[in-house]
Coordinates of C-alpha atoms in Angstrom, one line a residue:
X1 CA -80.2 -11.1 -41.7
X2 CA -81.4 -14.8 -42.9
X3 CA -79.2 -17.6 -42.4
X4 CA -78.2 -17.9 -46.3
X5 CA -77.4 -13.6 -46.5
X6 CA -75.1 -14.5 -43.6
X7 CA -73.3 -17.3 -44.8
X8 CA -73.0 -16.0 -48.5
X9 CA -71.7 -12.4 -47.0
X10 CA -68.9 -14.7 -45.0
X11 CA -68.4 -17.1 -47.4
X12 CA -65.9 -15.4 -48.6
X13 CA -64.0 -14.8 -45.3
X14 CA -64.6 -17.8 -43.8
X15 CA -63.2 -19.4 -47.2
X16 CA -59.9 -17.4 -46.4
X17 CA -60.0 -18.5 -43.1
X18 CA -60.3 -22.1 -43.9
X19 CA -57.3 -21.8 -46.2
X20 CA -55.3 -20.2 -43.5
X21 CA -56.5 -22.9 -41.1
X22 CA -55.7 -26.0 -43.7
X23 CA -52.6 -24.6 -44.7
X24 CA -51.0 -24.1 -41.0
X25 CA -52.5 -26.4 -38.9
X26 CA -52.7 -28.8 -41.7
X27 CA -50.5 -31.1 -39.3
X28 CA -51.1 -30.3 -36.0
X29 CA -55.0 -30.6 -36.3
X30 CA -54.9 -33.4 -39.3
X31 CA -52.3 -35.9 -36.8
X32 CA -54.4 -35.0 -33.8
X33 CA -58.0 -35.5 -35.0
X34 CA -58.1 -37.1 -38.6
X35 CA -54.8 -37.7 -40.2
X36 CA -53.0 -35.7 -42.9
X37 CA -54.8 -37.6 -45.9
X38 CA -58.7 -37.6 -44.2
X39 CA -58.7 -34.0 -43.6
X40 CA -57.4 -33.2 -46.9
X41 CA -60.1 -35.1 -48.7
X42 CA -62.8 -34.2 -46.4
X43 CA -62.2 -30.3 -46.8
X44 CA -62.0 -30.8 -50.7
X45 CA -65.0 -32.6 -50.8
X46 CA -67.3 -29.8 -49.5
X47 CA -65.2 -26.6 -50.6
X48 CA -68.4 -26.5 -53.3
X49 CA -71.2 -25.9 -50.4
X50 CA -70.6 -22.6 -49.2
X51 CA -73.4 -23.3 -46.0
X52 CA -70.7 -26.2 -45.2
X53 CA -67.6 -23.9 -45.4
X54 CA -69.1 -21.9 -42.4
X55 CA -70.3 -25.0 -40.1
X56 CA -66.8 -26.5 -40.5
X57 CA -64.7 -23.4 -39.6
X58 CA -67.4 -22.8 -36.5
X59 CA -67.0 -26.9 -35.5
X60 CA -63.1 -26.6 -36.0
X61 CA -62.8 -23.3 -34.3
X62 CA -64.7 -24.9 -31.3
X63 CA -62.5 -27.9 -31.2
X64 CA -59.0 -27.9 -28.3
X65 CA -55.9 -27.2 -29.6
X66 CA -53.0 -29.0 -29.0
X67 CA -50.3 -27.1 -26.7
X68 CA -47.3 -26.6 -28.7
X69 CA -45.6 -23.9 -26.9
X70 CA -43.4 -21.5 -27.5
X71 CA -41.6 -22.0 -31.0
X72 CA -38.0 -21.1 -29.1
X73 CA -38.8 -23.9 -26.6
X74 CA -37.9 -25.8 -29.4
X75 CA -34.3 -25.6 -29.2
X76 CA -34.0 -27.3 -25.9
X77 CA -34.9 -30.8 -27.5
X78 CA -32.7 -30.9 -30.4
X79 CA -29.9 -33.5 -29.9
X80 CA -26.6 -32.4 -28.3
X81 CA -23.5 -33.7 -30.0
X82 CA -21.7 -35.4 -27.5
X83 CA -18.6 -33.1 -25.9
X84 CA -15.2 -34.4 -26.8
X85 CA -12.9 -35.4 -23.7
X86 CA -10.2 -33.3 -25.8
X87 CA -7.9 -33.5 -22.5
X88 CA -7.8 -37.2 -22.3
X89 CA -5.7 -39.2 -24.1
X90 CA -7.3 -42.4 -24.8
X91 CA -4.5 -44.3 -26.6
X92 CA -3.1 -47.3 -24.5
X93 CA 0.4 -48.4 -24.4
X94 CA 0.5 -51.4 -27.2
X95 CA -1.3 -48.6 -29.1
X96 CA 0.9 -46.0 -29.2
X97 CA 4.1 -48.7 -29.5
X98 CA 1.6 -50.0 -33.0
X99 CA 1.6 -46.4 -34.4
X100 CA 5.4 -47.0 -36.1
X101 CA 8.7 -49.3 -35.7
X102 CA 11.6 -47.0 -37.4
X103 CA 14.9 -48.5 -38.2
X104 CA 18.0 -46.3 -38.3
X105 CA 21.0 -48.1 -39.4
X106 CA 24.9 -46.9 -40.5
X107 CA 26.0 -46.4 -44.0
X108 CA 29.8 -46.3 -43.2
X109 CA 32.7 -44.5 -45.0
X110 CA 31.0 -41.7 -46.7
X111 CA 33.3 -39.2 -47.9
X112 CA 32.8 -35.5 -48.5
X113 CA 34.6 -33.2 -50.5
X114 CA 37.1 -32.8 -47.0
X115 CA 35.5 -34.8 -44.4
X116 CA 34.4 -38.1 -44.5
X117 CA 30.6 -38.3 -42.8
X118 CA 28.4 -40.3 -41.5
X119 CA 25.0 -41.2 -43.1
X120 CA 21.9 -43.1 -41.9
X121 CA 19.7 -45.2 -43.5
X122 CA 16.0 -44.2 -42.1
X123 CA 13.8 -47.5 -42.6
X124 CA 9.9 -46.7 -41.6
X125 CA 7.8 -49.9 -40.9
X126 CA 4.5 -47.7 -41.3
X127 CA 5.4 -46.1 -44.6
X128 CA 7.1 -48.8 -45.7
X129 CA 10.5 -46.9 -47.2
X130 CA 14.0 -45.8 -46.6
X131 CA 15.8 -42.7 -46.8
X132 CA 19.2 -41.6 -46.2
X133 CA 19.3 -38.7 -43.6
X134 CA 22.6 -37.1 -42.3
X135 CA 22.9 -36.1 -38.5
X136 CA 22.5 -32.0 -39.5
X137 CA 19.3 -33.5 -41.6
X138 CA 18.1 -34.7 -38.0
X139 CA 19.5 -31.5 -36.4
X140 CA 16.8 -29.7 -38.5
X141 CA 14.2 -32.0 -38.0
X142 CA 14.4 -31.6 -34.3
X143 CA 14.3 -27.6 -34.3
X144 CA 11.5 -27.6 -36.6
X145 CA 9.7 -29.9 -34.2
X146 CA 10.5 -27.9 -31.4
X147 CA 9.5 -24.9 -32.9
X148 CA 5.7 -26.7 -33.9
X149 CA 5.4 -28.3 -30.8
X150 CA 7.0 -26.1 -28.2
X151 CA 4.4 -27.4 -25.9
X152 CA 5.4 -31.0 -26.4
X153 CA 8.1 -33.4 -25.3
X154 CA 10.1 -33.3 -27.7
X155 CA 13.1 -35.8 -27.3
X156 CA 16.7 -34.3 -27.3
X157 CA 19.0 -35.9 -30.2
X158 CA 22.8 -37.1 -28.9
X159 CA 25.6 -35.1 -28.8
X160 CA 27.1 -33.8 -32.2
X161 CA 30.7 -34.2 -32.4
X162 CA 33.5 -33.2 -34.6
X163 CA 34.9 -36.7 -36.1
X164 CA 38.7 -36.5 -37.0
X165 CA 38.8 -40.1 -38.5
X166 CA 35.1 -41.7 -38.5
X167 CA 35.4 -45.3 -38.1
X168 CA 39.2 -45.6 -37.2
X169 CA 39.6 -46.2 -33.7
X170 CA 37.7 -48.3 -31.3
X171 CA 36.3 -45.1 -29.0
X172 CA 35.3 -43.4 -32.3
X173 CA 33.1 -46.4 -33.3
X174 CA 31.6 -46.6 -29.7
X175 CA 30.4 -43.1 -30.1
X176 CA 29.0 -43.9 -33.9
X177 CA 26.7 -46.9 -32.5
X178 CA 25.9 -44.8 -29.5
X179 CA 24.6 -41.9 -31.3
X180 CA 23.0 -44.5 -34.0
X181 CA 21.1 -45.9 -31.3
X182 CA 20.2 -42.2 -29.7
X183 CA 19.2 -41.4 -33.2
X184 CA 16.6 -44.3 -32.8
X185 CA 15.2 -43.6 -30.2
X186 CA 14.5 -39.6 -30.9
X187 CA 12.5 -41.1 -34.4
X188 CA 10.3 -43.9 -32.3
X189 CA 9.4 -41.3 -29.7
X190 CA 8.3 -39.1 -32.4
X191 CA 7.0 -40.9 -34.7
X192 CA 4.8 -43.0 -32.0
X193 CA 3.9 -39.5 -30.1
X194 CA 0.1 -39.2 -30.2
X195 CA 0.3 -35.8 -31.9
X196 CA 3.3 -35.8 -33.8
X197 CA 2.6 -39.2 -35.1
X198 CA 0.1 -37.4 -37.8
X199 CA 1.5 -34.2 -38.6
X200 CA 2.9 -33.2 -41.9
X201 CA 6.8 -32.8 -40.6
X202 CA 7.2 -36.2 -39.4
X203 CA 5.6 -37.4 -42.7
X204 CA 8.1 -35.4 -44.6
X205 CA 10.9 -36.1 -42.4
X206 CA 10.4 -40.4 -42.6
X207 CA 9.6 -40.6 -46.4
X208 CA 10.7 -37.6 -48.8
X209 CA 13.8 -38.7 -51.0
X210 CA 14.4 -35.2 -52.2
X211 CA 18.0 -33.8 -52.0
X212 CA 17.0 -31.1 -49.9
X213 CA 15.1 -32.2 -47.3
X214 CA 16.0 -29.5 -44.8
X215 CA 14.4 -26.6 -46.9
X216 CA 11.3 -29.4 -47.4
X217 CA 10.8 -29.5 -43.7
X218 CA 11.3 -25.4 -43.0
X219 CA 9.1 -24.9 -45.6
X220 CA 6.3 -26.9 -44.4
X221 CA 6.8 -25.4 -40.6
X222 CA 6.6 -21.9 -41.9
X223 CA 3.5 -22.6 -43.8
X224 CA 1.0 -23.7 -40.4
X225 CA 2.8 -22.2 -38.0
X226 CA 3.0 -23.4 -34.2
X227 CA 0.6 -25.8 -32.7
X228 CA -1.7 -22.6 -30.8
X229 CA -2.2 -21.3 -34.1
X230 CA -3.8 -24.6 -35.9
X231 CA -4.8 -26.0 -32.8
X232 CA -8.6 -25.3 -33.1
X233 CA -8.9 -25.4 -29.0
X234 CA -6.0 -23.5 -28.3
X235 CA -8.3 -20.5 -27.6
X236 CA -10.4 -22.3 -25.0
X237 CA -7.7 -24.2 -23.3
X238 CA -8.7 -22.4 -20.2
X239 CA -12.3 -24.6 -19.8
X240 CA -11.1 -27.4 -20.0
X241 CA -8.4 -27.2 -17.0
X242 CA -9.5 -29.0 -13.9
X243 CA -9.6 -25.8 -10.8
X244 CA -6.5 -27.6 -9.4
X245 CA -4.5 -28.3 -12.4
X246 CA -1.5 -26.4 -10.6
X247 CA -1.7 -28.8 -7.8
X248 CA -1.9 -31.4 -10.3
X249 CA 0.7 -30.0 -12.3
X250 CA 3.2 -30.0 -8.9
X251 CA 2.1 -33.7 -7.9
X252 CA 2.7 -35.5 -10.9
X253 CA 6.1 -33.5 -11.7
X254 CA 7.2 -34.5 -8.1
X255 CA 6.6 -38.4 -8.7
X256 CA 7.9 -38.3 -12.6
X257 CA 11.1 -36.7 -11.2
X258 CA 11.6 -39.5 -8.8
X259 CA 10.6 -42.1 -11.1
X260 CA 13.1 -40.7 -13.8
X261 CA 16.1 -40.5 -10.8
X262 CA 14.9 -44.8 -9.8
X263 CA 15.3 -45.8 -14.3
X264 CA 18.6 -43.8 -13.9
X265 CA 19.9 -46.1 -11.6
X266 CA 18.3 -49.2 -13.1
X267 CA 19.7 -48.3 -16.2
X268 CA 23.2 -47.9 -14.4
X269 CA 23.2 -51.4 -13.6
X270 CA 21.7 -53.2 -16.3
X271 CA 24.8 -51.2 -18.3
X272 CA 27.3 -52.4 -16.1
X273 CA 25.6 -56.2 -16.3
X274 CA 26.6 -55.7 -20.1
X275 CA 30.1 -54.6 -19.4
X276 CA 30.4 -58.0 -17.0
X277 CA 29.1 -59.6 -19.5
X278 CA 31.6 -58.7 -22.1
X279 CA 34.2 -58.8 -20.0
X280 CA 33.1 -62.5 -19.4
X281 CA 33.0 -63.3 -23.1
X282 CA 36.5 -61.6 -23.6
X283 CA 38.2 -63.8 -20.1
X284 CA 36.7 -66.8 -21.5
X285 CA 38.1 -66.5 -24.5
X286 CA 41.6 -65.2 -23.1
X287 CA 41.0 -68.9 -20.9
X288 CA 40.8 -71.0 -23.5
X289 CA 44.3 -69.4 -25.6
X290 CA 46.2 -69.9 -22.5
X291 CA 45.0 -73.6 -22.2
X292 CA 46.0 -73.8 -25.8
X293 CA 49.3 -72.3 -25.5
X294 CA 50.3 -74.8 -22.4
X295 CA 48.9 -77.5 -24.9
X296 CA 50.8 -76.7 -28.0
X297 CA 54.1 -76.7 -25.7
X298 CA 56.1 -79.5 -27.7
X299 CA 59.5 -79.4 -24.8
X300 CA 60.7 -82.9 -23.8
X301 CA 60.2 -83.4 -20.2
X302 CA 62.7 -82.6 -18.1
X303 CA 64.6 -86.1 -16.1
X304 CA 63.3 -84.6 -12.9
X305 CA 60.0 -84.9 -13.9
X306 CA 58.8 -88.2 -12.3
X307 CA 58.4 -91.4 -14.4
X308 CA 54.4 -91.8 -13.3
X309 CA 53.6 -87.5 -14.0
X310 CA 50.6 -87.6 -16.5
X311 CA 51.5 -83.9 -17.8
X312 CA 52.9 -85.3 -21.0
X313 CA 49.5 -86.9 -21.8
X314 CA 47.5 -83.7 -20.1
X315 CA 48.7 -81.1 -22.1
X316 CA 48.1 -82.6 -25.2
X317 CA 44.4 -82.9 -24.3
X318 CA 44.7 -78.9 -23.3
X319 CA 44.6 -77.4 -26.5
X320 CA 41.4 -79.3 -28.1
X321 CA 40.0 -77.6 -25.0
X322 CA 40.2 -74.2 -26.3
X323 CA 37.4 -74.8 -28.9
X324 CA 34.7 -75.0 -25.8
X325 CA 36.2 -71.8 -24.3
X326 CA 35.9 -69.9 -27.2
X327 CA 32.5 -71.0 -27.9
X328 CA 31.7 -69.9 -24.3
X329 CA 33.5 -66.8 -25.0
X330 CA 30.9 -66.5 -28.3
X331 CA 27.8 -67.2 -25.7
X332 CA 28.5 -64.6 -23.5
X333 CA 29.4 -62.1 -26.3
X334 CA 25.8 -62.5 -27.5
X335 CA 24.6 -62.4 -23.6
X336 CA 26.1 -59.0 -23.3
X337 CA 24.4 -57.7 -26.8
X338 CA 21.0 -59.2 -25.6
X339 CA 20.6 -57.0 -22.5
X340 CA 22.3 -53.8 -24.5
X341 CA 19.4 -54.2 -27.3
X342 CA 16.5 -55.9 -25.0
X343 CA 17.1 -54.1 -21.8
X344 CA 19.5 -51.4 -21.8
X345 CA 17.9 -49.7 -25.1
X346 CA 14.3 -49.7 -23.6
X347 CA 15.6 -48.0 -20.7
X348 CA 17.0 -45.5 -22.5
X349 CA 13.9 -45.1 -24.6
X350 CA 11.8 -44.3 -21.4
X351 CA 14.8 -42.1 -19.8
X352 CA 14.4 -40.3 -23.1
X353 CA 10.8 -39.6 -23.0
X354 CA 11.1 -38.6 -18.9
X355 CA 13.9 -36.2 -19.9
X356 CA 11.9 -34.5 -22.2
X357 CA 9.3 -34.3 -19.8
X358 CA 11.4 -32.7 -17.7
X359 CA 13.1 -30.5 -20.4
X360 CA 9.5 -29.4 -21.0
X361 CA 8.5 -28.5 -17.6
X362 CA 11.3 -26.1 -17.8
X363 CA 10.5 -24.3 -20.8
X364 CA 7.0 -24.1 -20.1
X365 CA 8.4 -21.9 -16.2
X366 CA 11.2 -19.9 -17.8
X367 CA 9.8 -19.4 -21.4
X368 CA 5.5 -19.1 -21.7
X369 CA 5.5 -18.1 -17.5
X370 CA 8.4 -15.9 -17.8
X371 CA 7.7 -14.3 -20.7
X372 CA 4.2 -13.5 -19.3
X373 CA 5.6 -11.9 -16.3
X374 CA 7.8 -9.4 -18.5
X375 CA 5.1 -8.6 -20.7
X376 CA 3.0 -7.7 -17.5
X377 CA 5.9 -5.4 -16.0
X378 CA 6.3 -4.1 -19.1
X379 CA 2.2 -3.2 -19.0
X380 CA 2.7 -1.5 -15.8
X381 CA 5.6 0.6 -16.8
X382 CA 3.6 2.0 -20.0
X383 CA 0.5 2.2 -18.1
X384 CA 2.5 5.0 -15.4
X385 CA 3.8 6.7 -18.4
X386 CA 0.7 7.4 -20.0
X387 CA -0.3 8.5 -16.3
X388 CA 2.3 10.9 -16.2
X389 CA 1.9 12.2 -20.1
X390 CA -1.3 13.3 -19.1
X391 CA -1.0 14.7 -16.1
X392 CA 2.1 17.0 -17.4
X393 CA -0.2 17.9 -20.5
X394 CA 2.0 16.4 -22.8
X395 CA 1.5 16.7 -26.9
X396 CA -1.9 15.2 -28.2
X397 CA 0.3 13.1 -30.9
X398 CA 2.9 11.6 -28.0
X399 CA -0.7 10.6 -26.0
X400 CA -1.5 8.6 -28.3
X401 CA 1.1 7.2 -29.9
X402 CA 1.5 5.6 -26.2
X403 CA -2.2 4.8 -25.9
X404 CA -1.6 2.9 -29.5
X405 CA 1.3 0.8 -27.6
X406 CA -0.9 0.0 -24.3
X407 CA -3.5 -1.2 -27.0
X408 CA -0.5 -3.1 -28.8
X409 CA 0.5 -5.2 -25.4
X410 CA -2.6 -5.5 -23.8
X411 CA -3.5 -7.8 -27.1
X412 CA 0.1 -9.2 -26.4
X413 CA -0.9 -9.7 -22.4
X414 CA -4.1 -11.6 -23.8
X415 CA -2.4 -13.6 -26.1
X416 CA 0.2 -14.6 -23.5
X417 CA -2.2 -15.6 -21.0
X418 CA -4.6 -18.0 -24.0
X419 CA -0.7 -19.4 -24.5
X420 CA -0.2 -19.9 -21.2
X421 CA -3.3 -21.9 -20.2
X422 CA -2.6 -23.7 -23.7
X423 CA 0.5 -24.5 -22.1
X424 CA -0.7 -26.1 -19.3
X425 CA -3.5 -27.8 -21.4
X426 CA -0.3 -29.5 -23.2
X427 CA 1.2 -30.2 -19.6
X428 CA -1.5 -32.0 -18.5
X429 CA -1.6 -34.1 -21.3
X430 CA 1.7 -35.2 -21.8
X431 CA 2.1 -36.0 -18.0
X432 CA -0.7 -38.4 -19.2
X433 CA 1.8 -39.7 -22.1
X434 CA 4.2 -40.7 -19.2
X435 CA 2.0 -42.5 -17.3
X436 CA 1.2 -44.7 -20.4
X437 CA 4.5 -45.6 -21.1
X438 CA 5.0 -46.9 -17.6
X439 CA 3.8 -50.2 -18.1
X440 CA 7.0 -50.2 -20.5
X441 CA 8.4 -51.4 -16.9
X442 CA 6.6 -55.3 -17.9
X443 CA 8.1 -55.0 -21.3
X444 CA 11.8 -54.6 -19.8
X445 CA 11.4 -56.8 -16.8
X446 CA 10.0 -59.2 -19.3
X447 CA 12.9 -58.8 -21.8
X448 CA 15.6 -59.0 -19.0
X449 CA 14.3 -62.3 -17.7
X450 CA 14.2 -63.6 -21.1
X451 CA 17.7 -62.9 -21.9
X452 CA 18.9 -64.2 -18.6
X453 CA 16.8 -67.4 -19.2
X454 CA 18.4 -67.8 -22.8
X455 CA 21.7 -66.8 -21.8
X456 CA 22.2 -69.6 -19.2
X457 CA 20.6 -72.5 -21.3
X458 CA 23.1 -71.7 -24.1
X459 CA 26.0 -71.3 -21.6
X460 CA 24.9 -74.2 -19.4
X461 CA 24.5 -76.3 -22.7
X462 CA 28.3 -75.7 -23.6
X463 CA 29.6 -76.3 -20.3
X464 CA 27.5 -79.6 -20.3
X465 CA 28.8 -80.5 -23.2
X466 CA 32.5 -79.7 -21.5
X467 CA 32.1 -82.0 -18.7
X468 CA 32.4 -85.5 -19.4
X469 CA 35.6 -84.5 -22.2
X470 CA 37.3 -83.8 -18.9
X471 CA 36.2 -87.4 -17.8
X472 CA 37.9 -88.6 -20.8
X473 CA 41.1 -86.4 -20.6
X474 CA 41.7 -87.0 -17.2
X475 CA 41.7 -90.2 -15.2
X476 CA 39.5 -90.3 -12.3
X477 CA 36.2 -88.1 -10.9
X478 CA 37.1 -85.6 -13.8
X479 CA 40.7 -85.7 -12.6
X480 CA 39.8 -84.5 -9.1
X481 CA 40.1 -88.0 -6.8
X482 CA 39.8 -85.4 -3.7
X483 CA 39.1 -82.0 -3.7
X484 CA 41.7 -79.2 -3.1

């Protein structure tokens, strides 16, 4: 066959197999030998000259090829997204005290249709509003919260307690501020909490003026659920446990214990500073009256008194004394309120966060653990029945009616034990939330000192101002020529 039969009998072919060729290795070939736009014009230039069509296919066909490699090969150099330390919190101290500031103050002397009752005014500095909660408002708010978070620490509320006369007697109004101030401290924890501080119920709870706020906050539980069944880890808890997170687990549950016992008894005596404190204000005060009642004593002298006895004179000057006492008395009232609010509150915050902690470690032994343990007895006791049904040739439909319920708990077993691990998951990071807030130490070492500071300039002031009166009451070095 001449040259010409041969290329015009595979002109046709070799045409297909140049299309092939430009359209698939249009990129490989064009970036490795002439570029994309060379190639393209080059091929189109000759497509007429059928001899050409043949001597280019040969030439290209004859040219190395680029190692690509496999196409699935591929896969390994896409980027990875970067994995999430979902088991770290992250959040620092001055962080998580940022998140909110909520006020709850008294609204006195509300009267029911029987009973008069207490109500709240709920202040949020993040949302910027007030609403008016009553305490069985809060007692919802804290079971719904319990029930989302059962994992969590959530903070216990103060004691409820029947009132026979809100307001009326001095022990009654103790117990009002006391459980104002508990109040308090159960929304901050919450509302600064690294995973309640976002979620829809504590949104609800800080900012819906609704007259039913109970049914609000019941609703929205009911319609997520608890926090396995939105949490979209929950499921894979398990992976991301250290081996030793029981060991861990033990460790850190051994120190918090004996951290919370050690802020027990600091708070023990910073409280009992306060009572000095206010018993100092309240002596002070009781000081200066008696001064002014041996001043304003108006008797003659009796004729035994001696002719050169100053008390005449002296006990004038007593009573314009009584002004400096009771201004003492005012100094160390505010002394006393200063470490209850500065120091004695922040305790009590961080007492309430490790009791909750605590409260926690407890449900997560004799709740998700024990429950776990009853659902596996309870395996093993279905398990030998359906043993024994089918050894004693029992009916087909009471075989598997009991195969049905091993199916039934096995699922329950599995769901107990992705619960459990959850559990821990949880554990590990709120042990994590405790040891951020122990820096909360500075903040009420700080605020102590600060309040001592203050408190003994403003005393010190008064007392300075006290000393040269004496000078000009009372002849002498302050009336003292020697000492006694």
């Amino acid at each position: 066959m001449h040259l010409w039969e041969y290329i015009t009998f595979n002109s046709r072919s070799s045409w297909n197999v140049l299309e092939e060729m430009k359209s698939r290795s249009h990129e490989c070939y064009t970036q490795y030998w002439l570029g994309n736009s060379l190639l393209s014009r080059f091929i189109d230039s000759i497509t007429e000259n059928k001899y050409w069509i043949l001597v280019v296919a040969v030439w290209l066909s004859e040219l190395p090829k680029p190692q690509l490699g496999e196409p699935r090969d591929l896969s390994t150099l896409r980027m990875q997204p970067a994995q999430d330390d979902v088991l770290t919190l992250s959040q620092t101290l001055d962080e998580l005290l940022g998140k909110d500031t909520v006020q709850v103050e008294l609204i006195p002397e509300k009267k029911g249709l029987f009973l008069k009752h207490v109500e709240y005014q709920v202040t949020s500095q993040r949302y910027k509003i007030s609403v008016y909660r009553r305490y069985s408002d809060f007692d919802v708010f804290h079971e719904v919260l319990l029930q989302r978070f059962a994992y969590r620490v959530v903070p216990a509320l103060p004691p409820k307690r029947m009132l026979k006369g809100v307001l009326t007697s001095l022990s009654e109004r103790e117990f009002i501020e006391g459980r104002r101030r508990g109040l308090g401290r159960f929304l901050n924890l919450v509302a600064r909490h690294p995973f309640f501080s976002e979620d829809e119920l504590v949104k609800t709870f800080l900012t819906f003026s609704g007259s039913d706020v109970q049914s609000r906050l019941r609703d929205t539980c009911k319609k997520t659920g608890d926090e396995f069944m939105i949490n979209r880890i929950a499921t894979q808890a398990k992976e991301y446990l250290p081996a030793d997170i029981q060991a861990q687990f033990s460790t850190s549950r051994e120190m918090i214990r004996n951290i919370h016992n050690s802020f027990q008894r600091l708070r023990d005596r910073a409280e009992k500073m306060v009572e000095r404190s206010k018993d100092n204000a309240s002596d002070l005060l009781m000081f200066g009256k008696e001064l002014s009642t041996l001043g304003s004593d108006a008797s003659p002298l009796p004729s035994l008194a001696s002719s050169q006895s100053t008390w005449g004179t002296l006990r004038q000057s007593l009573k314009s004394l009584s002004v400096e006492f009771a201004v003492l008395s005012d100094k160390a009232a505010q002394q006393g309120r200063r470490e209850e609010d500065d120091v004695v509150e922040k305790l009590n915050l961080f007492l309430d966060l490790l009791q909750s902690y605590r409260d926690l470690c407890e449900r997560h032994e004799k709740g998700v653990l024990h429950e776990h343990q009853k659902a596996l007895h309870k395996y093993s006791v279905m398990k030998r029945q359906m043993m024994s049904a089918t050894v004693q040739h029992k009916e087909q439909a009471s075989v598997e009616q009991l195969e049905s319920r091993i199916v039934q708990q096995e699922n329950a077993i599995q769901t107990m034990e992705l619960r459990n691990y959850f559990s821990l998951f949880c554990l590990h990071q709120e042990t994590q939330l405790i040891f951020t807030y122990l820096p909360i130490t500075s903040h009420i070492l700080g605020s102590f000192v600060n309040s001592q500071v203050q408190g003994h300039r403003e005393m010190g002031e008064v007392w300075s101002e006290l000393q040269p009166k004496l000078g000009c009451l009372f002849s002498g070095n302050n009336g003292l020529k020697h000492s006694i």
